[in-house]
PDB file of C-alpha atoms and ligand atoms in Angstrom:
ATOM      1  CA  MET A 298     -33.750 -51.378  11.194  1.00 40.00           C
ATOM      2  CA  SER A 299     -31.283 -50.473  13.897  1.00 41.00           C
ATOM      3  CA  HIS A 300     -32.805 -49.539  17.220  1.00 45.00           C
ATOM      4  CA  ALA A 301     -29.748 -47.702  18.497  1.00 44.00           C
ATOM      5  CA  PRO A 302     -30.797 -44.183  19.411  1.00 45.00           C
ATOM      6  CA  ALA A 303     -29.145 -41.744  17.060  1.00 45.00           C
ATOM      7  CA  PRO A 304     -28.532 -38.149  18.057  1.00 46.00           C
ATOM      8  CA  ALA A 305     -30.758 -35.724  16.187  1.00 45.00           C
ATOM      9  CA  SER A 306     -27.786 -33.860  14.703  1.00 45.00           C
ATOM     10  CA  GLU A 307     -25.807 -36.925  13.602  1.00 46.00           C
ATOM     11  CA  GLY A 308     -23.683 -36.341  10.505  1.00 46.00           C
ATOM     12  CA  ALA A 309     -21.125 -33.927   9.214  1.00 48.00           C
ATOM     13  CA  GLY A 310     -22.798 -30.612  10.043  1.00 48.00           C
ATOM     14  CA  ALA A 311     -22.528 -29.367  13.600  1.00 48.00           C
ATOM     15  CA  GLU A 312     -25.862 -27.546  13.438  1.00 63.00           C
ATOM     16  CA  ARG A 313     -29.025 -29.332  14.408  1.00 71.00           C
ATOM     17  CA  LEU A 314     -31.162 -30.069  11.367  1.00 85.00           C
ATOM     18  CA  PRO A 315     -34.796 -29.150  11.796  1.00 93.00           C
ATOM     19  CA  GLY A 316     -36.957 -32.084  12.788  1.00 97.00           C
ATOM     20  CA  PRO A 317     -40.555 -32.624  11.697  1.00 98.00           C
ATOM     21  CA  GLN A 318     -43.192 -30.442  13.320  1.00 98.00           C
ATOM     22  CA  HIS A 319     -46.004 -32.806  12.377  1.00 98.00           C
ATOM     23  CA  VAL A 320     -45.589 -36.573  12.271  1.00 99.00           C
ATOM     24  CA  ALA A 321     -48.340 -38.869  10.989  1.00 99.00           C
ATOM     25  CA  ILE A 322     -48.209 -42.605  11.656  1.00 99.00           C
ATOM     26  CA  ILE A 323     -49.958 -45.583  10.080  1.00 99.00           C
ATOM     27  CA  MET A 324     -49.871 -47.898  13.083  1.00 99.00           C
ATOM     28  CA  ASP A 325     -49.735 -51.249  11.318  1.00 99.00           C
ATOM     29  CA  GLY A 326     -48.709 -54.803  12.187  1.00 98.00           C
ATOM     30  CA  ASN A 327     -50.676 -55.568  15.356  1.00 98.00           C
ATOM     31  CA  GLY A 328     -52.126 -58.759  13.880  1.00 98.00           C
ATOM     32  CA  ARG A 329     -48.751 -60.065  12.717  1.00 98.00           C
ATOM     33  CA  TRP A 330     -47.207 -59.212  16.079  1.00 98.00           C
ATOM     34  CA  ALA A 331     -49.860 -61.349  17.784  1.00 98.00           C
ATOM     35  CA  LYS A 332     -49.683 -64.161  15.233  1.00 98.00           C
ATOM     36  CA  ALA A 333     -45.918 -64.460  15.703  1.00 98.00           C
ATOM     37  CA  ARG A 334     -46.608 -65.145  19.374  1.00 98.00           C
ATOM     38  CA  GLY A 335     -49.547 -67.495  18.873  1.00 98.00           C
ATOM     39  CA  LEU A 336     -51.879 -64.883  20.390  1.00 98.00           C
ATOM     40  CA  PRO A 337     -55.267 -63.663  19.143  1.00 98.00           C
ATOM     41  CA  ARG A 338     -55.199 -60.513  17.005  1.00 98.00           C
ATOM     42  CA  ALA A 339     -56.904 -58.575  19.791  1.00 98.00           C
ATOM     43  CA  ALA A 340     -53.805 -59.082  21.946  1.00 98.00           C
ATOM     44  CA  GLY A 341     -51.786 -57.306  19.270  1.00 98.00           C
ATOM     45  CA  HIS A 342     -54.213 -54.405  19.284  1.00 98.00           C
ATOM     46  CA  GLU A 343     -53.957 -54.190  23.076  1.00 98.00           C
ATOM     47  CA  ARG A 344     -50.170 -53.984  22.869  1.00 98.00           C
ATOM     48  CA  GLY A 345     -50.621 -51.450  20.100  1.00 98.00           C
ATOM     49  CA  VAL A 346     -52.297 -49.119  22.587  1.00 98.00           C
ATOM     50  CA  GLU A 347     -49.184 -49.355  24.768  1.00 98.00           C
ATOM     51  CA  ALA A 348     -47.062 -48.356  21.771  1.00 98.00           C
ATOM     52  CA  LEU A 349     -49.401 -45.415  21.194  1.00 98.00           C
ATOM     53  CA  ARG A 350     -48.925 -44.282  24.810  1.00 98.00           C
ATOM     54  CA  ARG A 351     -45.130 -44.515  24.453  1.00 98.00           C
ATOM     55  CA  THR A 352     -45.256 -42.562  21.198  1.00 98.00           C
ATOM     56  CA  VAL A 353     -47.498 -39.795  22.566  1.00 98.00           C
ATOM     57  CA  GLU A 354     -45.038 -39.426  25.436  1.00 98.00           C
ATOM     58  CA  ALA A 355     -41.918 -39.522  23.244  1.00 98.00           C
ATOM     59  CA  ALA A 356     -43.125 -37.187  20.493  1.00 98.00           C
ATOM     60  CA  PRO A 357     -42.913 -33.860  22.373  1.00 98.00           C
ATOM     61  CA  GLU A 358     -39.553 -34.950  23.833  1.00 98.00           C
ATOM     62  CA  LEU A 359     -38.302 -35.239  20.256  1.00 98.00           C
ATOM     63  CA  GLY A 360     -39.548 -31.787  19.277  1.00 98.00           C
ATOM     64  CA  ILE A 361     -42.786 -32.876  17.583  1.00 98.00           C
ATOM     65  CA  ARG A 362     -45.814 -30.623  18.088  1.00 98.00           C
ATOM     66  CA  TYR A 363     -48.462 -32.461  16.059  1.00 99.00           C
ATOM     67  CA  LEU A 364     -48.983 -36.216  15.989  1.00 99.00           C
ATOM     68  CA  THR A 365     -51.658 -37.829  13.826  1.00 99.00           C
ATOM     69  CA  VAL A 366     -52.249 -41.553  14.220  1.00 99.00           C
ATOM     70  CA  PHE A 367     -54.299 -43.851  12.004  1.00 98.00           C
ATOM     71  CA  SER A 368     -56.324 -45.969  14.347  1.00 98.00           C
ATOM     72  CA  PHE A 369     -59.344 -47.220  12.362  1.00 98.00           C
ATOM     73  CA  SER A 370     -59.937 -46.784   8.648  1.00 98.00           C
ATOM     74  CA  THR A 371     -63.220 -46.584   6.762  1.00 98.00           C
ATOM     75  CA  GLU A 372     -62.064 -49.844   5.124  1.00 98.00           C
ATOM     76  CA  ASN A 373     -61.484 -51.594   8.467  1.00 98.00           C
ATOM     77  CA  TRP A 374     -65.258 -52.203   8.669  1.00 98.00           C
ATOM     78  CA  ARG A 375     -64.480 -55.166   6.382  1.00 98.00           C
ATOM     79  CA  ARG A 376     -62.922 -57.002   9.332  1.00 98.00           C
ATOM     80  CA  PRO A 377     -64.840 -59.537  11.427  1.00 98.00           C
ATOM     81  CA  ALA A 378     -67.418 -57.839  13.694  1.00 98.00           C
ATOM     82  CA  ALA A 379     -65.629 -59.081  16.809  1.00 98.00           C
ATOM     83  CA  GLU A 380     -62.380 -57.418  15.764  1.00 98.00           C
ATOM     84  CA  VAL A 381     -64.160 -54.174  14.878  1.00 98.00           C
ATOM     85  CA  SER A 382     -65.817 -54.125  18.261  1.00 97.00           C
ATOM     86  CA  ALA A 383     -62.495 -54.880  20.006  1.00 98.00           C
ATOM     87  CA  LEU A 384     -60.930 -51.895  18.202  1.00 98.00           C
ATOM     88  CA  PHE A 385     -63.819 -49.624  19.229  1.00 98.00           C
ATOM     89  CA  GLY A 386     -63.501 -50.853  22.804  1.00 98.00           C
ATOM     90  CA  LEU A 387     -59.796 -50.053  22.828  1.00 98.00           C
ATOM     91  CA  LEU A 388     -60.339 -46.499  21.578  1.00 98.00           C
ATOM     92  CA  LYS A 389     -62.953 -46.019  24.254  1.00 98.00           C
ATOM     93  CA  ALA A 390     -60.701 -47.408  26.990  1.00 98.00           C
ATOM     94  CA  TYR A 391     -57.755 -45.311  25.772  1.00 98.00           C
ATOM     95  CA  VAL A 392     -59.706 -42.057  25.858  1.00 98.00           C
ATOM     96  CA  GLN A 393     -61.389 -42.902  29.167  1.00 98.00           C
ATOM     97  CA  ARG A 394     -58.100 -43.801  30.805  1.00 98.00           C
ATOM     98  CA  ASP A 395     -55.795 -41.162  29.326  1.00 98.00           C
ATOM     99  CA  LEU A 396     -58.017 -38.102  28.846  1.00 98.00           C
ATOM    100  CA  GLY A 397     -57.439 -36.662  32.338  1.00 98.00           C
ATOM    101  CA  ARG A 398     -53.660 -36.964  32.070  1.00 98.00           C
ATOM    102  CA  LEU A 399     -53.473 -35.671  28.498  1.00 98.00           C
ATOM    103  CA  LYS A 400     -55.655 -32.726  29.482  1.00 98.00           C
ATOM    104  CA  LYS A 401     -53.303 -31.892  32.369  1.00 98.00           C
ATOM    105  CA  GLU A 402     -50.282 -32.213  30.102  1.00 98.00           C
ATOM    106  CA  GLY A 403     -51.605 -29.542  27.733  1.00 98.00           C
ATOM    107  CA  VAL A 404     -52.524 -31.923  24.898  1.00 98.00           C
ATOM    108  CA  ARG A 405     -55.297 -30.907  22.524  1.00 98.00           C
ATOM    109  CA  ILE A 406     -57.153 -33.914  21.157  1.00 98.00           C
ATOM    110  CA  ARG A 407     -58.923 -33.967  17.834  1.00 98.00           C
ATOM    111  CA  VAL A 408     -60.553 -36.988  16.236  1.00 98.00           C
ATOM    112  CA  ILE A 409     -60.653 -36.878  12.452  1.00 98.00           C
ATOM    113  CA  GLY A 410     -62.833 -39.049  10.239  1.00 98.00           C
ATOM    114  CA  ARG A 411     -66.497 -39.738   9.778  1.00 98.00           C
ATOM    115  CA  ARG A 412     -68.406 -39.148  13.002  1.00 97.00           C
ATOM    116  CA  GLU A 413     -71.686 -40.326  11.534  1.00 95.00           C
ATOM    117  CA  GLY A 414     -72.120 -44.057  11.865  1.00 92.00           C
ATOM    118  CA  LEU A 415     -70.094 -44.294  15.075  1.00 96.00           C
ATOM    119  CA  PRO A 416     -71.842 -45.862  18.061  1.00 96.00           C
ATOM    120  CA  ALA A 417     -73.342 -43.107  20.253  1.00 97.00           C
ATOM    121  CA  ASP A 418     -71.122 -43.845  23.261  1.00 97.00           C
ATOM    122  CA  ILE A 419     -67.962 -43.491  21.151  1.00 97.00           C
ATOM    123  CA  ALA A 420     -69.214 -40.325  19.441  1.00 97.00           C
ATOM    124  CA  ASP A 421     -70.054 -38.780  22.837  1.00 98.00           C
ATOM    125  CA  LEU A 422     -66.671 -39.682  24.278  1.00 98.00           C
ATOM    126  CA  VAL A 423     -64.872 -38.233  21.258  1.00 98.00           C
ATOM    127  CA  ASP A 424     -66.887 -34.999  21.567  1.00 98.00           C
ATOM    128  CA  LYS A 425     -66.012 -34.836  25.251  1.00 98.00           C
ATOM    129  CA  ALA A 426     -62.274 -35.387  24.625  1.00 98.00           C
ATOM    130  CA  GLU A 427     -62.250 -32.581  22.054  1.00 98.00           C
ATOM    131  CA  ARG A 428     -64.296 -30.224  24.195  1.00 98.00           C
ATOM    132  CA  GLU A 429     -62.294 -30.794  27.364  1.00 98.00           C
ATOM    133  CA  THR A 430     -58.954 -30.187  25.670  1.00 98.00           C
ATOM    134  CA  GLU A 431     -59.900 -27.371  23.303  1.00 98.00           C
ATOM    135  CA  GLU A 432     -58.033 -24.765  25.350  1.00 98.00           C
ATOM    136  CA  ASN A 433     -54.771 -26.751  25.200  1.00 98.00           C
ATOM    137  CA  SER A 434     -52.041 -25.902  22.744  1.00 98.00           C
ATOM    138  CA  ASP A 435     -48.764 -27.477  23.973  1.00 98.00           C
ATOM    139  CA  PHE A 436     -49.154 -30.610  21.868  1.00 98.00           C
ATOM    140  CA  PHE A 437     -51.727 -31.717  19.308  1.00 99.00           C
ATOM    141  CA  LEU A 438     -52.853 -35.338  19.171  1.00 98.00           C
ATOM    142  CA  ASN A 439     -55.064 -36.157  16.205  1.00 98.00           C
ATOM    143  CA  ILE A 440     -56.654 -39.570  16.161  1.00 98.00           C
ATOM    144  CA  ALA A 441     -57.873 -40.743  12.759  1.00 98.00           C
ATOM    145  CA  PHE A 442     -60.804 -42.978  13.611  1.00 98.00           C
ATOM    146  CA  ASN A 443     -63.337 -44.168  11.043  1.00 98.00           C
ATOM    147  CA  TYR A 444     -61.104 -42.162   8.752  1.00 98.00           C
ATOM    148  CA  GLY A 445     -60.554 -42.457   5.006  1.00 98.00           C
ATOM    149  CA  GLY A 446     -58.811 -39.812   2.918  1.00 98.00           C
ATOM    150  CA  ARG A 447     -61.314 -40.088   0.079  1.00 98.00           C
ATOM    151  CA  GLU A 448     -64.285 -39.977   2.445  1.00 98.00           C
ATOM    152  CA  GLU A 449     -62.842 -36.852   4.082  1.00 98.00           C
ATOM    153  CA  ILE A 450     -62.332 -35.155   0.712  1.00 98.00           C
ATOM    154  CA  VAL A 451     -65.851 -36.011  -0.466  1.00 98.00           C
ATOM    155  CA  ARG A 452     -67.341 -34.745   2.807  1.00 98.00           C
ATOM    156  CA  ALA A 453     -65.324 -31.535   2.430  1.00 98.00           C
ATOM    157  CA  ALA A 454     -66.528 -31.120  -1.169  1.00 98.00           C
ATOM    158  CA  SER A 455     -70.105 -31.587  -0.049  1.00 98.00           C
ATOM    159  CA  ARG A 456     -69.781 -28.966   2.705  1.00 98.00           C
ATOM    160  CA  LEU A 457     -68.092 -26.603   0.271  1.00 98.00           C
ATOM    161  CA  ALA A 458     -70.970 -27.044  -2.166  1.00 98.00           C
ATOM    162  CA  GLU A 459     -73.393 -26.262   0.648  1.00 98.00           C
ATOM    163  CA  ALA A 460     -71.493 -23.050   1.420  1.00 98.00           C
ATOM    164  CA  VAL A 461     -71.691 -22.030  -2.238  1.00 98.00           C
ATOM    165  CA  GLN A 462     -75.392 -22.868  -2.342  1.00 98.00           C
ATOM    166  CA  ARG A 463     -76.040 -20.764   0.756  1.00 98.00           C
ATOM    167  CA  GLY A 464     -74.143 -17.915  -0.873  1.00 98.00           C
ATOM    168  CA  ASP A 465     -71.405 -17.928   1.808  1.00 98.00           C
ATOM    169  CA  LEU A 466     -68.693 -18.771  -0.721  1.00 98.00           C
ATOM    170  CA  SER A 467     -68.343 -17.658  -4.309  1.00 98.00           C
ATOM    171  CA  LEU A 468     -67.092 -19.966  -7.062  1.00 98.00           C
ATOM    172  CA  GLU A 469     -64.182 -17.573  -7.688  1.00 98.00           C
ATOM    173  CA  ALA A 470     -63.072 -17.923  -4.064  1.00 98.00           C
ATOM    174  CA  ILE A 471     -62.527 -21.691  -4.350  1.00 98.00           C
ATOM    175  CA  ASP A 472     -58.833 -22.470  -4.193  1.00 98.00           C
ATOM    176  CA  GLU A 473     -56.658 -24.936  -2.267  1.00 98.00           C
ATOM    177  CA  ARG A 474     -56.713 -22.839   0.890  1.00 98.00           C
ATOM    178  CA  ALA A 475     -60.470 -22.448   0.826  1.00 98.00           C
ATOM    179  CA  PHE A 476     -60.919 -26.181   0.227  1.00 98.00           C
ATOM    180  CA  GLU A 477     -58.631 -27.080   3.138  1.00 98.00           C
ATOM    181  CA  GLY A 478     -60.953 -25.123   5.382  1.00 98.00           C
ATOM    182  CA  PHE A 479     -63.554 -27.846   4.898  1.00 98.00           C
ATOM    183  CA  LEU A 480     -61.251 -30.759   5.738  1.00 98.00           C
ATOM    184  CA  ASP A 481     -61.208 -32.372   9.194  1.00 98.00           C
ATOM    185  CA  THR A 482     -57.613 -31.152   9.567  1.00 98.00           C
ATOM    186  CA  ILE A 483     -58.515 -27.449   9.410  1.00 98.00           C
ATOM    187  CA  ASP A 484     -55.838 -25.422  11.234  1.00 97.00           C
ATOM    188  CA  ILE A 485     -53.449 -28.393  11.418  1.00 98.00           C
ATOM    189  CA  PRO A 486     -50.313 -28.033   9.265  1.00 98.00           C
ATOM    190  CA  ASP A 487     -49.626 -30.794   6.738  1.00 98.00           C
ATOM    191  CA  PRO A 488     -47.538 -33.694   8.067  1.00 98.00           C
ATOM    192  CA  ASP A 489     -43.817 -33.250   7.415  1.00 98.00           C
ATOM    193  CA  LEU A 490     -43.113 -36.914   8.039  1.00 98.00           C
ATOM    194  CA  LEU A 491     -45.383 -39.903   7.489  1.00 99.00           C
ATOM    195  CA  ILE A 492     -44.294 -43.194   9.017  1.00 99.00           C
ATOM    196  CA  ARG A 493     -45.764 -46.611   8.273  1.00 99.00           C
ATOM    197  CA  THR A 494     -44.760 -49.568  10.393  1.00 99.00           C
ATOM    198  CA  SER A 495     -44.800 -53.299   9.572  1.00 98.00           C
ATOM    199  CA  GLY A 496     -43.037 -53.200   6.215  1.00 98.00           C
ATOM    200  CA  GLU A 497     -46.067 -52.321   4.085  1.00 98.00           C
ATOM    201  CA  TYR A 498     -45.468 -49.713   1.379  1.00 98.00           C
ATOM    202  CA  ARG A 499     -48.811 -48.011   0.865  1.00 98.00           C
ATOM    203  CA  LEU A 500     -50.955 -45.188   2.204  1.00 98.00           C
ATOM    204  CA  SER A 501     -54.152 -47.239   2.622  1.00 98.00           C
ATOM    205  CA  ASN A 502     -56.288 -44.104   2.146  1.00 98.00           C
ATOM    206  CA  PHE A 503     -54.561 -42.087   4.913  1.00 99.00           C
ATOM    207  CA  LEU A 504     -54.311 -38.275   4.637  1.00 99.00           C
ATOM    208  CA  LEU A 505     -54.453 -38.300   0.835  1.00 98.00           C
ATOM    209  CA  TRP A 506     -54.721 -34.511   0.580  1.00 98.00           C
ATOM    210  CA  GLN A 507     -52.444 -33.595   3.467  1.00 98.00           C
ATOM    211  CA  ALA A 508     -49.565 -35.971   2.638  1.00 98.00           C
ATOM    212  CA  ALA A 509     -48.995 -34.455  -0.820  1.00 98.00           C
ATOM    213  CA  TYR A 510     -45.465 -33.413   0.183  1.00 98.00           C
ATOM    214  CA  SER A 511     -44.799 -35.476   3.285  1.00 98.00           C
ATOM    215  CA  GLU A 512     -41.537 -37.384   3.531  1.00 98.00           C
ATOM    216  CA  LEU A 513     -42.366 -41.085   3.759  1.00 98.00           C
ATOM    217  CA  VAL A 514     -40.551 -43.469   6.066  1.00 98.00           C
ATOM    218  CA  PHE A 515     -41.351 -47.169   6.044  1.00 98.00           C
ATOM    219  CA  THR A 516     -40.039 -49.349   8.832  1.00 98.00           C
ATOM    220  CA  ASP A 517     -40.255 -53.102   9.372  1.00 98.00           C
ATOM    221  CA  VAL A 518     -40.934 -52.608  13.084  1.00 98.00           C
ATOM    222  CA  LEU A 519     -44.393 -53.961  13.956  1.00 99.00           C
ATOM    223  CA  TRP A 520     -46.519 -51.330  15.670  1.00 99.00           C
ATOM    224  CA  PRO A 521     -46.635 -53.009  19.133  1.00 98.00           C
ATOM    225  CA  ASP A 522     -42.801 -52.861  19.164  1.00 98.00           C
ATOM    226  CA  PHE A 523     -42.628 -49.179  18.170  1.00 99.00           C
ATOM    227  CA  ASP A 524     -40.883 -46.974  20.701  1.00 98.00           C
ATOM    228  CA  LYS A 525     -38.952 -43.746  21.166  1.00 98.00           C
ATOM    229  CA  SER A 526     -35.820 -45.082  19.464  1.00 98.00           C
ATOM    230  CA  ALA A 527     -37.826 -46.172  16.406  1.00 98.00           C
ATOM    231  CA  LEU A 528     -39.379 -42.704  16.276  1.00 98.00           C
ATOM    232  CA  GLN A 529     -35.945 -41.108  16.647  1.00 98.00           C
ATOM    233  CA  GLN A 530     -34.672 -43.312  13.816  1.00 98.00           C
ATOM    234  CA  ALA A 531     -37.472 -42.105  11.533  1.00 98.00           C
ATOM    235  CA  ILE A 532     -36.704 -38.487  12.448  1.00 98.00           C
ATOM    236  CA  THR A 533     -33.025 -39.009  11.659  1.00 98.00           C
ATOM    237  CA  ASP A 534     -34.032 -40.463   8.308  1.00 98.00           C
ATOM    238  CA  PHE A 535     -36.274 -37.422   7.716  1.00 98.00           C
ATOM    239  CA  GLN A 536     -33.376 -35.095   8.528  1.00 97.00           C
ATOM    240  CA  SER A 537     -31.262 -36.666   5.800  1.00 96.00           C
ATOM    241  CA  ARG A 538     -33.841 -35.771   3.133  1.00 95.00           C
ATOM    242  CA  GLU A 539     -33.893 -32.652   1.021  1.00 93.00           C
ATOM    243  CA  ARG A 540     -37.418 -31.306   0.732  1.00 93.00           C
ATOM    244  CA  ARG A 541     -37.668 -29.525  -2.583  1.00 94.00           C
ATOM    245  CA  PHE A 542     -41.426 -28.991  -3.063  1.00 95.00           C
ATOM    246  CA  GLY A 543     -40.945 -29.034  -6.823  1.00 95.00           C
ATOM    247  CA  ALA A 544     -38.117 -26.490  -6.886  1.00 95.00           C
ATOM    248  CA  VAL A 545     -34.503 -27.189  -7.903  1.00 93.00           C
ATOM    249  CA  PRO A 546     -32.097 -28.630  -5.304  1.00 88.00           C
ATOM    250  CA  SER A 547     -30.672 -25.965  -3.022  1.00 82.00           C
ATOM    251  CA  GLY A 548     -27.320 -24.760  -4.352  1.00 83.00           C
ATOM    252  CA  ALA A 549     -28.172 -25.773  -7.960  1.00 84.00           C
ATOM    253  CA  ARG A 550     -27.360 -23.270 -10.678  1.00 78.00           C
TER     254      ARG A 550
HETATM  255  C1  IPE B 255     -53.044 -52.225  12.647  1.00 54.82           C
HETATM  256  O1  IPE B 255     -52.708 -53.555  12.730  1.00 54.82           O
HETATM  257  C2  IPE B 255     -54.331 -51.908  13.368  1.00 54.82           C
HETATM  258  C3  IPE B 255     -55.449 -51.583  12.483  1.00 54.82           C
HETATM  259  C4  IPE B 255     -55.413 -51.559  11.186  1.00 54.82           C
HETATM  260  C5  IPE B 255     -56.701 -51.245  13.101  1.00 54.82           C
HETATM  261  P1  IPE B 255     -53.379 -54.681  11.809  1.00 54.82           P
HETATM  262  O2  IPE B 255     -54.555 -55.218  12.536  1.00 54.82           O
HETATM  263  O3  IPE B 255     -53.646 -54.163  10.460  1.00 54.82           O
HETATM  264  O4  IPE B 255     -52.206 -55.748  11.786  1.00 54.82           O
HETATM  265  P2  IPE B 255     -51.758 -56.645  10.554  1.00 54.82           P
HETATM  266  O5  IPE B 255     -51.534 -55.755   9.379  1.00 54.82           O
HETATM  267  O6  IPE B 255     -52.863 -57.629  10.318  1.00 54.82           O
HETATM  268  O7  IPE B 255     -50.494 -57.291  11.038  1.00 54.82           O
HETATM  269  C1  IPE B 256     -54.264 -49.139   7.715  1.00 54.82           C
HETATM  270  O1  IPE B 256     -53.879 -50.431   8.033  1.00 54.82           O
HETATM  271  C2  IPE B 256     -55.274 -48.643   8.693  1.00 54.82           C
HETATM  272  C3  IPE B 256     -54.801 -48.436  10.055  1.00 54.82           C
HETATM  273  C4  IPE B 256     -53.578 -48.576  10.482  1.00 54.82           C
HETATM  274  C5  IPE B 256     -55.802 -48.014  10.991  1.00 54.82           C
HETATM  275  P1  IPE B 256     -54.553 -51.717   7.337  1.00 54.82           P
HETATM  276  O2  IPE B 256     -53.864 -52.882   7.924  1.00 54.82           O
HETATM  277  O3  IPE B 256     -56.014 -51.644   7.480  1.00 54.82           O
HETATM  278  O4  IPE B 256     -54.172 -51.505   5.812  1.00 54.82           O
HETATM  279  P2  IPE B 256     -54.157 -52.538   4.616  1.00 54.82           P
HETATM  280  O5  IPE B 256     -55.482 -53.237   4.621  1.00 54.82           O
HETATM  281  O6  IPE B 256     -53.033 -53.474   4.844  1.00 54.82           O
HETATM  282  O7  IPE B 256     -53.930 -51.686   3.404  1.00 54.82           O
HETATM  283 MG1   MG B 257     -52.579 -54.118   8.746  1.00 54.82          MG
END
């Protein structure tokens, strides 16, 4: 993929095409990045945090308002314990180091995924990050940690069933909108653009409900190398798509 920054309105039309409001990213390829350099996998994860910082900074500059990043999946527990604990340590260090600045910059942080089963120190830190930024609304950073799309949907279904059992929700009132109210992403619009780095072509259980109509962009860039120009490239790609949502192409008769 070319890394040359492309202007957002590249192409025939003079008008600026709308960019994505919400971008979701599967940050993949840290291990391969490290392996290619003869480094331990943890070194790739450390450089991955740098790429995350760059991306959080670049996103609002490129007109993005919501950024959701996949940082640890419910399936990642299958990795060696040392790697799992390195990943937890990095989340902790990221929040501890960046929370103050993000708070000042008007970023609202939300952590989506299963909170139960997280070590107490991580759960407390995540609660604190959400609480301390809950008044912010300039930019929304959602971190998917201990997240799995199926797990989220099952948890939502269980909470919905509870609401019905309590008599707070009638069976007739269950529709897509009502269901979405039980997901971790309540009040967050669906992602317009979903990017996966490292040349893998799968969702790996990310945002299964929310990505129903997302435009998908796959790039060979390994996550630690991801930067503003790679993000711009994905946005340009997005802007060349026609989103039809099941309708006929615009201008068709
Ligand atoms: C992404 O990089 C980070 C996580 C999944 C936590 P990987 O660790 O999956 O890197 P590869 O896929 O082995 O290169
Ligand atoms: C997906 O990457 C999860 C995250 C990026 C956190 P994986 O590297 O775990 O996905 P698979 O195992 O290749 O599908
Ligand atoms: Mg991977």
